[in-house]
Protein backbone atom coordinates (compact mmCIF):
# COMPACT_ATOMS: atom_id res chain seq x y z
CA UNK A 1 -9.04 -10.89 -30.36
CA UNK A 2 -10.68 -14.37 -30.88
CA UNK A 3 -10.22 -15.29 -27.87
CA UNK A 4 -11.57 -12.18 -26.11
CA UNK A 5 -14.80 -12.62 -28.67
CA UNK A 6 -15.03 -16.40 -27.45
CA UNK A 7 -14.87 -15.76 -23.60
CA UNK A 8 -17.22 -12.97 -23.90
CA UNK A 9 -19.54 -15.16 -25.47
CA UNK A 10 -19.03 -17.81 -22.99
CA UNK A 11 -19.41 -15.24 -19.80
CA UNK A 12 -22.67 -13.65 -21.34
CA UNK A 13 -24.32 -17.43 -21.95
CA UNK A 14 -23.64 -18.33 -18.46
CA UNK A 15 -26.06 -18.71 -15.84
CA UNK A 16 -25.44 -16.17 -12.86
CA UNK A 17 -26.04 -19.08 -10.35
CA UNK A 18 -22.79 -20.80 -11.45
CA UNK A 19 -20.88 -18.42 -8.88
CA UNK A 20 -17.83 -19.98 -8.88
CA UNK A 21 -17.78 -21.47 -13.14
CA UNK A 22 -18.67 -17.73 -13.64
CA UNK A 23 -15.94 -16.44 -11.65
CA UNK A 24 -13.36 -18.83 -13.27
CA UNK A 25 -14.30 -17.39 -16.61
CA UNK A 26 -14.21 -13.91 -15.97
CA UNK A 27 -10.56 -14.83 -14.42
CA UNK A 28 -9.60 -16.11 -17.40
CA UNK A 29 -11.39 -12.93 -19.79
CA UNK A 30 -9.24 -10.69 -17.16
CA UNK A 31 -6.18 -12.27 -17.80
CA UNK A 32 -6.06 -11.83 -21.62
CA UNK A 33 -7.41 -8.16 -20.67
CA UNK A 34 -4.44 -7.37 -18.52
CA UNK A 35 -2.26 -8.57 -21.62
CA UNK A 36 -3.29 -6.18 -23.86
CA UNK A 37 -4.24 -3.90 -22.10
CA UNK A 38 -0.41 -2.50 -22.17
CA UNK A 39 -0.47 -2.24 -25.92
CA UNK A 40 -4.25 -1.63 -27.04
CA UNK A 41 -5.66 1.77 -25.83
CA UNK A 42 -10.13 1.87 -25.51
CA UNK A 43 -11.31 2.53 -28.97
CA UNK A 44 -8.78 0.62 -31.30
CA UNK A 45 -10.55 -2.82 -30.44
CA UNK A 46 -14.22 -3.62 -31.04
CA UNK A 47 -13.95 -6.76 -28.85
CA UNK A 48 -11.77 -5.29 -26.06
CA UNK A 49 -14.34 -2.82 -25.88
CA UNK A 50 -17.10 -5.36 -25.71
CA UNK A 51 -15.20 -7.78 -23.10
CA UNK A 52 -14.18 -4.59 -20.57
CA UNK A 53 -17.71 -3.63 -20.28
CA UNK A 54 -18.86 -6.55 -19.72
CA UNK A 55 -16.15 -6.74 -16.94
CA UNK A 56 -17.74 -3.54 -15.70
CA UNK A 57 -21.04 -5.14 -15.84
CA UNK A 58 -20.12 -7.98 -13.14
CA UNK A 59 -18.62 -5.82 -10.91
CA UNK A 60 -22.47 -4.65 -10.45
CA UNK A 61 -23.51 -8.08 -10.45
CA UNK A 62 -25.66 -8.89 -7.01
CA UNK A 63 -23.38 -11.82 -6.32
CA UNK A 64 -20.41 -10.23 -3.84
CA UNK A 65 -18.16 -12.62 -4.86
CA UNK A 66 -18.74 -12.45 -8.35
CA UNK A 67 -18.49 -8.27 -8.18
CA UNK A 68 -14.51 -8.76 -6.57
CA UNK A 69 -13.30 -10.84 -8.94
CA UNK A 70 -14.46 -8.34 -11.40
CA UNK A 71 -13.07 -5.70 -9.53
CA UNK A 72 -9.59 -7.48 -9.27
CA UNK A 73 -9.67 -8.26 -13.23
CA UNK A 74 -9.98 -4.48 -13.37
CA UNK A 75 -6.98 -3.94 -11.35
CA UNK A 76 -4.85 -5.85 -12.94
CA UNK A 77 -5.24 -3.94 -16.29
CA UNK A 78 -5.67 -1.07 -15.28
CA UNK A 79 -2.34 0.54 -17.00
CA UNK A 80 -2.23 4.42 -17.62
CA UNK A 81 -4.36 4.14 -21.03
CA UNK A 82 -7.21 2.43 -18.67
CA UNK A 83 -7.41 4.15 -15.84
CA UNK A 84 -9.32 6.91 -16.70
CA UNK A 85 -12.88 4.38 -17.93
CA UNK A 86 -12.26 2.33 -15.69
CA UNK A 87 -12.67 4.41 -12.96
CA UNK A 88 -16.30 4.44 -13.98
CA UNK A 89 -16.48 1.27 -11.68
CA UNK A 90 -15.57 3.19 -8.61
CA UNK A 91 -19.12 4.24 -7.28
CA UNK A 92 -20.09 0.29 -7.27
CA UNK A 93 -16.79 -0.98 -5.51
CA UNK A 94 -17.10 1.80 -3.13
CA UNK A 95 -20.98 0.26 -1.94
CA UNK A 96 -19.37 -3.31 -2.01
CA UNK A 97 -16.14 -1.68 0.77
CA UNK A 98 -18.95 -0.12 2.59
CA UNK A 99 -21.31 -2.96 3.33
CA UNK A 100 -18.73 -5.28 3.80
CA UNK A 101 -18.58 -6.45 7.63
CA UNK A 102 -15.85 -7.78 10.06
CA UNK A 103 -15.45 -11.61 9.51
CA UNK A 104 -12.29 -13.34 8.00
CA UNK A 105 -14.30 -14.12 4.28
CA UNK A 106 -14.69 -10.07 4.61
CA UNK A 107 -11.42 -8.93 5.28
CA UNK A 108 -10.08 -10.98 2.32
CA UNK A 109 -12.76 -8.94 0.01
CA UNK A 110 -11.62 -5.84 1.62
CA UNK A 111 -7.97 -6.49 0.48
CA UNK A 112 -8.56 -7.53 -2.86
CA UNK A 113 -11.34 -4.07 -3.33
CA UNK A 114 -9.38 -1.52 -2.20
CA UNK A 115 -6.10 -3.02 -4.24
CA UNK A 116 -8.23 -3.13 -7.08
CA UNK A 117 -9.45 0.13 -6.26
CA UNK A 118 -5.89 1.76 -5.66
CA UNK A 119 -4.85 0.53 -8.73
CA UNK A 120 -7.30 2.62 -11.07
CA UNK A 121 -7.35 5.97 -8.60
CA UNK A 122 -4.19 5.40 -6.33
CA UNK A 123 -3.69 7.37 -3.47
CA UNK A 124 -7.01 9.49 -3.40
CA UNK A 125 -9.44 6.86 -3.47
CA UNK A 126 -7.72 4.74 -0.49
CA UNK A 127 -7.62 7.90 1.97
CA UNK A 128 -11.24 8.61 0.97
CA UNK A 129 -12.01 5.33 1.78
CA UNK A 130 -10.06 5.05 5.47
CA UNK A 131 -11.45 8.63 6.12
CA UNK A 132 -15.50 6.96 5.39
CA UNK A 133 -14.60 4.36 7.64
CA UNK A 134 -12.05 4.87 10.17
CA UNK A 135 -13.65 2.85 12.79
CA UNK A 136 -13.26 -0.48 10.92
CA UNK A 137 -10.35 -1.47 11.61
CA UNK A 138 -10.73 -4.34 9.12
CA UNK A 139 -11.47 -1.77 6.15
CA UNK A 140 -7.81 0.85 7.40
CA UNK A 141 -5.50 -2.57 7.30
CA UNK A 142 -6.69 -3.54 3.83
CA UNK A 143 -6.46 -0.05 2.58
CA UNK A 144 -2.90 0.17 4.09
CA UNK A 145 -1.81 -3.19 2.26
CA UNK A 146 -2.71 -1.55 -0.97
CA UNK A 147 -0.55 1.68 -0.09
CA UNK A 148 2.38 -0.44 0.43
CA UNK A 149 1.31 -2.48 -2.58
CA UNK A 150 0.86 0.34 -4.60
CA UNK A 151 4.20 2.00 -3.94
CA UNK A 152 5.86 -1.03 -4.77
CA UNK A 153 4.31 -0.83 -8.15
CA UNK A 154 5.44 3.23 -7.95
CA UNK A 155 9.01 2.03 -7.22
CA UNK A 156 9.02 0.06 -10.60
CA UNK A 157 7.47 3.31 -12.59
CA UNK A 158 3.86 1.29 -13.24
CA UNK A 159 1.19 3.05 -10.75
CA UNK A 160 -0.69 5.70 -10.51
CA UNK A 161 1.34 9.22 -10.23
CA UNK A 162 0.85 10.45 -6.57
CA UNK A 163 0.82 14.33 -5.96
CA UNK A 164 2.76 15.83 -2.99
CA UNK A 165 -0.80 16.75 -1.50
CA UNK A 166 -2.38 13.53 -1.74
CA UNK A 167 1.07 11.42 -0.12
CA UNK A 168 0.68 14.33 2.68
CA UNK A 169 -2.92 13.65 2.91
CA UNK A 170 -2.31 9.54 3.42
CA UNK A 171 0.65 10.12 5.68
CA UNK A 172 -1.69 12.50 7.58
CA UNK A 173 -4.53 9.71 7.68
CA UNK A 174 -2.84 6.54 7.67
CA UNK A 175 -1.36 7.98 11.17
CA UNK A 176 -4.63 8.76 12.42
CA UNK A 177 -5.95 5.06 11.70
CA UNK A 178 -2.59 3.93 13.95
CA UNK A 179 -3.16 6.18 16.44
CA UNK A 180 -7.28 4.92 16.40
CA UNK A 181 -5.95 1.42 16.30
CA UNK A 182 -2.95 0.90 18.51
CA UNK A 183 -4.24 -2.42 19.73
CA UNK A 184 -4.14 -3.88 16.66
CA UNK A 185 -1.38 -5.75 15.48
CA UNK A 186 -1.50 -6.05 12.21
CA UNK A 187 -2.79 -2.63 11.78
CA UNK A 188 0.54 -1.27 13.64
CA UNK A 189 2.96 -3.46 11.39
CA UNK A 190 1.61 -2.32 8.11
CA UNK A 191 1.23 0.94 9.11
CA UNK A 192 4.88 1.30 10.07
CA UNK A 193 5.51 -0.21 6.65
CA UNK A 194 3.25 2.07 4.44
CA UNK A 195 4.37 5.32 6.27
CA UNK A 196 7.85 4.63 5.03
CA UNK A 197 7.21 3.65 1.80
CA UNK A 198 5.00 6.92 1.68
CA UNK A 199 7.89 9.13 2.95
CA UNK A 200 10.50 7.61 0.67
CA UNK A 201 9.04 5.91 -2.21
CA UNK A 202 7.32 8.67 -4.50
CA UNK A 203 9.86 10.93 -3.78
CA UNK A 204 12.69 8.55 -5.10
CA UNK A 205 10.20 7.84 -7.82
CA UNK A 206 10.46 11.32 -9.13
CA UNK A 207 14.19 11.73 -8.58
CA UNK A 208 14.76 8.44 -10.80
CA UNK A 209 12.88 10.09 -13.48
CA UNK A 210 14.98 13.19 -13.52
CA UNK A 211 12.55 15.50 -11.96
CA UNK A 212 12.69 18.32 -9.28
CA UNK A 213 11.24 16.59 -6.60
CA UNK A 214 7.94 18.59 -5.22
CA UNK A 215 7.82 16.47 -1.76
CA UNK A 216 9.43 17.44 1.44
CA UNK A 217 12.14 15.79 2.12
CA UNK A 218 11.23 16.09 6.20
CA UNK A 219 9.87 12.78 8.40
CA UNK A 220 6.54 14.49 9.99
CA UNK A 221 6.65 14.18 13.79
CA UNK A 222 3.21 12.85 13.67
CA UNK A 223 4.76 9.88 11.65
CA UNK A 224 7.91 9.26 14.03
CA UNK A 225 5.76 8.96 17.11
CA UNK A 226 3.40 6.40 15.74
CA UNK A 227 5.69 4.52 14.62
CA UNK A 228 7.84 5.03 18.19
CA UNK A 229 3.99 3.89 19.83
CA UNK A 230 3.78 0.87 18.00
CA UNK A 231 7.40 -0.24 18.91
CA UNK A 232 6.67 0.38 22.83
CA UNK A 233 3.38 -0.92 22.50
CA UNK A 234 4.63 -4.38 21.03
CA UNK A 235 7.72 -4.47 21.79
CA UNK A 236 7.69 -8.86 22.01
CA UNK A 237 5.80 -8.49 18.56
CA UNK A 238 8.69 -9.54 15.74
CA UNK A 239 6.31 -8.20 12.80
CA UNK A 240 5.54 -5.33 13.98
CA UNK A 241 9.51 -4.19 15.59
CA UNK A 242 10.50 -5.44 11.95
CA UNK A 243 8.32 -3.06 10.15
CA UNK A 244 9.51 -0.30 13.17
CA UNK A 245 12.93 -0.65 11.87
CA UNK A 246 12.17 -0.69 8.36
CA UNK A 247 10.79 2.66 8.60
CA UNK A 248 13.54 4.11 10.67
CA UNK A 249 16.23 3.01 8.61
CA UNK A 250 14.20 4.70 5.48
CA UNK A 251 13.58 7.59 7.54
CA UNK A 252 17.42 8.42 8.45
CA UNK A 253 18.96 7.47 4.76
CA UNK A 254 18.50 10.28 2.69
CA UNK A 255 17.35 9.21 -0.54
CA UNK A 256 19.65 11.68 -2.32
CA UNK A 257 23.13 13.18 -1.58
CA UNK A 258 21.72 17.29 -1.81
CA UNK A 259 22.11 19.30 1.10
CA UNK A 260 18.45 19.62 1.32
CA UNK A 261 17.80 15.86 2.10
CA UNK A 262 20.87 15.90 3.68
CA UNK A 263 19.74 18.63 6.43
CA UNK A 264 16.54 16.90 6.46
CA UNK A 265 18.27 13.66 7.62
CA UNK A 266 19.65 15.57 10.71
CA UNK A 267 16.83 17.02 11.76
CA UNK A 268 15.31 13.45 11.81
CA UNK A 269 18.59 12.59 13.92
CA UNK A 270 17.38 15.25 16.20
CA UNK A 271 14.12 14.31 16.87
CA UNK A 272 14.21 10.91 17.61
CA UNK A 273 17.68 11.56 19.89
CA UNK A 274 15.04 13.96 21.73
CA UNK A 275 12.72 10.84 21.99
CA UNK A 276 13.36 7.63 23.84
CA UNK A 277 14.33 5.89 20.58
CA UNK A 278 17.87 4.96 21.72
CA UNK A 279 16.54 3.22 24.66
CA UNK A 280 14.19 0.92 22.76
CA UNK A 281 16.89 0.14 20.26
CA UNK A 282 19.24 -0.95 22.97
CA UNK A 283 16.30 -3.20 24.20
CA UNK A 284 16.30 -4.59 20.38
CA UNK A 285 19.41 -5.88 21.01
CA UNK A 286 18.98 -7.67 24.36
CA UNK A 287 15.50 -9.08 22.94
CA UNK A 288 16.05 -10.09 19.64
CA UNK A 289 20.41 -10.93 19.85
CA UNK A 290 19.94 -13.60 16.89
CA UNK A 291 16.93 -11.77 14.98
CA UNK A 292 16.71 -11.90 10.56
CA UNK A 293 19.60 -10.08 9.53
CA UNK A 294 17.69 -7.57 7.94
CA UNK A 295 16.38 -6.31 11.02
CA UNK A 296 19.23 -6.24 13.01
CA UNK A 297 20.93 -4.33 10.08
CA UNK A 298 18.28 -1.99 10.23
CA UNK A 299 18.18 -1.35 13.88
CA UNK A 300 22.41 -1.21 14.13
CA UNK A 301 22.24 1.25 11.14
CA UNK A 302 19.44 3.47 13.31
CA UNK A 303 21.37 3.22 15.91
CA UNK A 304 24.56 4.03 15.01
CA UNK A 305 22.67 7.40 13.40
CA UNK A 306 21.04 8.21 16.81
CA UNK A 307 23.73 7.35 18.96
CA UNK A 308 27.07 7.26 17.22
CA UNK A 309 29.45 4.00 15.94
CA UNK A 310 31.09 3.68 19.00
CA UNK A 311 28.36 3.33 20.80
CA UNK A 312 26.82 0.49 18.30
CA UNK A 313 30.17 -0.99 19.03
CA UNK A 314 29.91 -1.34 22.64
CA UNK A 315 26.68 -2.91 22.06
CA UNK A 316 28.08 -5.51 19.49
């Protein structure tokens, strides 16, 4: 507590035109935020109190760069306790994702915002936010690293809870953005990635806690064919035919052994053997014949699901 008293002492003496000194400290006053913010709920601490609003006061503070590194502080502490007044910050990050524009400094602002932003609302707040401004291209890539982000968190039980309508929803609009952007490279690799940790993620989330899990266990077709696009598209691109087979592999392993995933599983099988999947995996192999391991594991497992082990053998 002394030291949360002392740093927002320090933060409220400084001068707003020391950008970067100011920026430092509030880095600092976030860190010691984000360590108790696991164990001290709002109310029980006088100076917590007093230090998180002030961190809610810079992240309206005219200085851009100032306002992220607010926002990120938020992020990072924002456990389940927090969440709910901190999302009173929400309205002012959403005006700093809005105006931001295309350059490089931009898309690193866009990242950290909409992470920071995912963290406190999760899924809702990110599909908003892609659905605002779909044409930005820019604004969809950062909001899909904080998906993937985000379920990574979900996969060690610390995010935000994700209802089956709002995963539907971002499946439904992350696949629009890919289907908008298919020139975009970067945009198609994370894509693939955050539509399988989408599909696969939550819903082992739920079965590791012991619950009955409320999300289909099906691969939408929408999903599959984006993700085919982006492997025809670029097919000489190694992050993007990594991330391809990433998702396939998650898409045809059912994530329990019930006859329900199960029969979902082969009805995946059956779509993409309808598609020209098999072809572009046997092109995998005559492109990339010393590849990472992982994604030749991924693409021999895929195939050997679409077309059979024999046939993965005559490949080998």
């Amino acid at each position: 507590p002394e030291v949360l008293k002392e740093l927002t002492k320090t933060i409220r003496l400084m001068d707003e035109r020391l950008s970067k000194e100011l920026q430092h400290a509030l880095q600092a006053l976030g860190g010691v935020l984000k360590f108790y913010s696991a164990t001290v709920p709002p109310s029980l601490c006088p100076d917590m109190d007093a230090a998180v609003e002030l961190m809610l006061n810079a992240v309206r503070s005219s200085d851009p760069d100032v306002a992220k590194a607010a926002s990120v502080c938020l992020g990072h502490m924002a456990t389940p306790q927090w969440r709910l007044p901190l999302q009173s910050a929400l309205p002012t990050m959403r005006c700093l994702w809005m105006a931001a524009g295309e350059s490089k400094e931009s898309c690193g602002n866009l990242r950290d915002l909409m992470w920071a932003a995912g963290c406190i609302n999760g899924l809702p707040v990110l599909t908003e936010a892609m659905r605002e401004r779909i044409q930005c291209a820019d604004l969809q890539h950062a909001c899909l690293r904080a998906i993937v982000d985000i379920a990574d968190e979900a996969d060690r039980g610390s995010s935000v809870p994700a209802a089956p309508s709002a995963v539907n929803e971002t499946v439904h609009v992350v696949t629009a953005a890919m289907k908008l952007h298919s020139s975009v490279v970067n945009l198609q690799s994370c894509g693939c990635e955050a539509l399988a940790v989408l599909l696969t993620t939550y819903k082992a989330e739920e079965v590791q806690r012991g619950q009955l899990s409320r999300l289909s266990p099906d691969v939408p077709m929408e999903a599959l064919e984006v993700v085919l696009h982006a492997l025809r598209r670029f097919p000489n691109q190694f992050k993007v035919v990594e991330k391809v087979f990433m998702a396939l592999r998650r898409f045809l392993e059912p994530i329990t052994r019930d006859q329900e995933c199960l029969d979902a599983v082969k009805r995946t099988v059956k779509l993409l053997g309808e598609s020209d999947a098999v072809l572009q995996l046997r092109k995998v192999f005559q492109d990339y014949p010393k590849a990472q391991p992982d994604l030749l594991e991924n693409a021999c497992f895929a195939f050997a699901m679409l077309a059979g082990i024999d046939a993965l053998l005559k490949e080998a």
